[in-house]
Each structure stands twice: as structure tokens, then as C-alpha cells.
Amino acid sequence: MATLTIRVPDAHRDRLAAMAAQRGVSLNKLMEELSARALAEHDTEMRFRPRAARGTVTRVLAVLERLDRRHSPDKAP
């Protein structure tokens, strides 16, 4: 495992430490979790961006509409 030193304003460090304490994890663990989330979001965007470029607005809206209907809270089980 590598060590990474970053510089952040003191106020950010204090807020991050408070967030970690609230979650019951170390500041190191919190940064590991936040960086993993950021990487997952980046990977997802990079995977779907080429697909989005090939699609059309009409098709995307149709898919979103189907998803909304399928996952609507009003929908009876």
C-alpha cells in the first residue's frame, strides 16, 4: 500500500476528521472510501460516455421513461 500526502485547508481537515468520527472510522479509512467512490464514478462515466455519444436523445429519454415506470414508488408489487 502506498502513502499519499495531500495538502488541504485546516478547515477541510477538521471537517473530514469530524465526518470520520461520525462514521466511526479513521480519517485514513474515510479518505480511502471517498477515493474509491470517486474512482468508481470516474470509471462508470468513462465506460458509458462512448455509449452515450452513439445514442440519441430520443432513445435515452425512452429508456429513462421505462426505468421511471418500472421503479416508480406508486407501482404496486
Backbone as JSON, one array per atom type, in Angstrom:
{
  "sequence": "MATLTIRVPDAHRDRLAAMAAQRGVSLNKLMEELSARALAEHDTEMRFRPRAARGTVTRVLAVLERLDRRHSPDKAP",
  "N": [[0.85, -1.17, 0.0], [0.5, 2.25, -0.75], [1.7, 5.45, 0.39], [0.19, 8.59, 0.52], [0.57, 11.97, 0.46], [-1.33, 14.8, 1.01], [-2.28, 18.22, 0.62], [-4.55, 20.14, 2.34], [-6.87, 22.73, 3.23], [-6.9, 23.76, 6.68], [-9.47, 23.89, 7.77], [-10.93, 22.15, 6.14], [-9.67, 19.74, 6.72], [-10.38, 19.5, 9.41], [-13.16, 19.25, 9.19], [-13.33, 16.87, 7.68], [-12.18, 15.1, 9.51], [-14.12, 15.23, 11.52], [-16.27, 14.13, 10.12], [-15.31, 11.54, 9.69], [-15.15, 10.65, 12.34], [-17.86, 10.73, 13.04], [-18.79, 8.69, 11.42], [-17.51, 6.63, 12.55], [-14.97, 5.74, 11.77], [-11.46, 5.81, 10.91], [-9.63, 8.74, 9.89], [-7.96, 8.14, 7.79], [-9.2, 5.81, 6.75], [-11.65, 6.91, 5.96], [-10.78, 8.63, 3.87], [-9.83, 6.7, 2.13], [-12.24, 5.39, 1.49], [-13.69, 7.52, 0.31], [-12.04, 8.12, -1.89], [-12.2, 5.71, -3.28], [-14.89, 5.73, -4.01], [-14.92, 7.99, -5.69], [-13.25, 7.09, -7.75], [-14.78, 4.93, -8.72], [-17.03, 6.29, -9.7], [-15.78, 7.78, -11.71], [-14.8, 5.7, -13.37], [-17.24, 4.58, -14.19], [-18.37, 6.71, -15.61], [-16.48, 6.93, -17.7], [-16.87, 4.5, -18.93], [-19.5, 4.64, -19.9], [-19.66, 6.99, -21.38], [-18.71, 6.78, -24.15], [-20.78, 5.14, -25.13], [-22.98, 6.8, -24.77], [-22.4, 8.78, -26.6], [-22.92, 7.51, -28.97], [-25.62, 7.2, -28.91], [-29.02, 8.53, -29.08], [-30.9, 11.43, -28.14], [-33.64, 10.95, -28.01], [-33.8, 8.14, -27.76], [-32.47, 7.79, -25.31], [-34.16, 9.21, -23.54], [-36.44, 7.63, -23.77], [-35.59, 5.22, -22.62], [-35.07, 6.11, -20.0], [-37.67, 6.83, -19.26], [-38.94, 4.32, -19.27], [-37.52, 3.12, -17.16], [-38.29, 4.8, -15.05], [-41.03, 4.19, -14.93], [-40.9, 1.48, -14.26], [-39.63, 1.5, -11.78], [-41.14, 3.09, -10.19], [-42.42, 4.48, -7.16], [-45.16, 4.34, -6.81], [-45.96, 2.11, -8.06], [-47.59, -0.93, -7.84], [-46.65, -3.85, -6.0]],
  "CA": [[0.0, 0.0, 0.0], [1.29, 3.47, -0.88], [1.37, 6.6, 1.22], [-0.06, 9.78, -0.29], [0.45, 13.18, 1.28], [-2.04, 15.87, 0.31], [-2.45, 19.46, 1.39], [-5.9, 20.69, 2.34], [-7.01, 23.76, 4.26], [-7.16, 23.24, 8.03], [-10.92, 23.76, 7.98], [-11.35, 20.91, 5.45], [-9.15, 18.63, 7.51], [-11.22, 19.39, 10.6], [-14.48, 18.72, 8.8], [-13.14, 15.47, 7.32], [-11.97, 14.36, 10.75], [-15.42, 15.13, 12.17], [-17.06, 13.17, 9.34], [-14.78, 10.21, 10.0], [-15.57, 10.32, 13.71], [-19.3, 10.47, 13.0], [-18.98, 7.38, 10.78], [-16.82, 5.62, 13.34], [-13.79, 5.24, 11.06], [-10.31, 6.71, 10.96], [-9.54, 9.69, 8.78], [-7.35, 7.4, 6.69], [-10.23, 4.94, 6.18], [-12.6, 7.79, 5.27], [-10.19, 9.06, 2.61], [-9.81, 5.52, 1.27], [-13.61, 5.18, 0.99], [-14.06, 8.61, -0.61], [-11.3, 7.99, -3.14], [-12.76, 4.56, -4.01], [-16.15, 6.19, -4.61], [-14.59, 8.89, -6.8], [-12.74, 6.26, -8.85], [-15.9, 4.17, -9.28], [-17.81, 7.23, -10.51], [-14.99, 8.09, -12.91], [-14.8, 4.52, -14.24], [-18.58, 4.46, -14.76], [-18.51, 7.75, -16.64], [-15.63, 6.59, -18.84], [-17.46, 3.34, -19.6], [-20.75, 4.96, -20.58], [-19.55, 8.17, -22.25], [-18.72, 6.39, -25.57], [-22.12, 4.65, -25.48], [-23.86, 7.96, -24.86], [-22.09, 9.5, -27.83], [-23.53, 6.79, -30.09], [-27.07, 7.19, -28.75], [-29.77, 9.74, -29.41], [-31.67, 11.95, -27.01], [-34.94, 10.27, -28.0], [-33.63, 6.79, -27.19], [-32.13, 7.93, -23.89], [-35.37, 9.59, -22.82], [-37.34, 6.48, -23.76], [-35.06, 4.29, -21.61], [-35.32, 6.71, -18.68], [-39.11, 6.73, -19.0], [-39.21, 2.91, -18.89], [-36.97, 2.91, -15.82], [-39.17, 5.5, -14.12], [-42.27, 3.41, -14.76], [-40.57, 0.21, -13.62], [-39.18, 1.7, -10.41], [-41.99, 4.1, -9.56], [-42.9, 4.08, -5.85], [-46.61, 4.12, -6.89], [-46.21, 0.82, -8.71], [-47.97, -1.99, -6.91], [-45.76, -5.01, -6.13]],
  "C": [[0.9, 1.24, 0.0], [0.82, 4.53, 0.11], [1.24, 7.81, 0.32], [-0.23, 10.96, 0.66], [-0.25, 14.24, 0.46], [-2.15, 17.08, 1.22], [-3.9, 19.92, 1.21], [-5.96, 21.79, 3.4], [-7.36, 23.12, 5.61], [-8.65, 23.0, 8.26], [-11.45, 22.49, 7.31], [-10.9, 19.69, 6.25], [-10.01, 18.41, 8.75], [-12.58, 18.8, 10.28], [-14.39, 17.25, 8.4], [-12.94, 14.61, 8.55], [-13.28, 14.18, 11.5], [-16.32, 14.13, 11.44], [-16.61, 11.75, 9.65], [-15.24, 9.76, 11.39], [-17.05, 9.97, 13.75], [-19.59, 9.1, 12.4], [-18.28, 6.26, 11.55], [-15.63, 4.98, 12.64], [-12.65, 6.24, 11.23], [-10.37, 7.66, 9.77], [-8.93, 9.01, 7.56], [-8.39, 6.53, 5.98], [-11.27, 5.77, 5.41], [-12.05, 8.22, 3.92], [-10.1, 7.9, 1.62], [-11.19, 5.29, 0.66], [-14.01, 6.26, 0.0], [-13.32, 8.5, -1.93], [-11.81, 6.8, -3.95], [-14.06, 4.95, -4.7], [-15.87, 7.09, -5.83], [-14.08, 8.09, -8.01], [-13.85, 5.46, -9.51], [-16.76, 5.06, -10.17], [-17.08, 7.56, -11.81], [-15.02, 6.91, -13.89], [-16.16, 4.34, -14.93], [-18.78, 5.48, -15.87], [-17.7, 7.39, -17.89], [-16.2, 5.39, -19.61], [-18.68, 3.74, -20.44], [-20.68, 6.17, -21.5], [-19.51, 7.78, -23.73], [-20.1, 5.86, -26.01], [-23.09, 5.82, -25.65], [-23.63, 8.72, -26.16], [-22.72, 8.83, -29.05], [-25.05, 6.85, -30.06], [-27.71, 8.49, -29.22], [-30.57, 10.16, -28.19], [-33.0, 11.22, -26.9], [-34.83, 8.89, -27.37], [-33.32, 6.85, -25.71], [-33.37, 8.27, -23.07], [-36.36, 8.44, -22.72], [-36.88, 5.46, -22.7], [-35.32, 4.83, -20.21], [-36.8, 6.62, -18.31], [-39.48, 5.31, -18.58], [-38.7, 2.62, -17.49], [-37.84, 3.59, -14.77], [-40.44, 4.7, -13.86], [-42.0, 2.13, -13.97], [-40.28, 0.4, -12.13], [-39.98, 2.78, -9.67], [-42.46, 3.62, -8.19], [-44.42, 3.8, -5.84], [-46.93, 2.72, -7.4], [-46.5, -0.24, -7.65], [-47.05, -3.19, -7.11], [-46.42, -6.19, -6.78]]
}
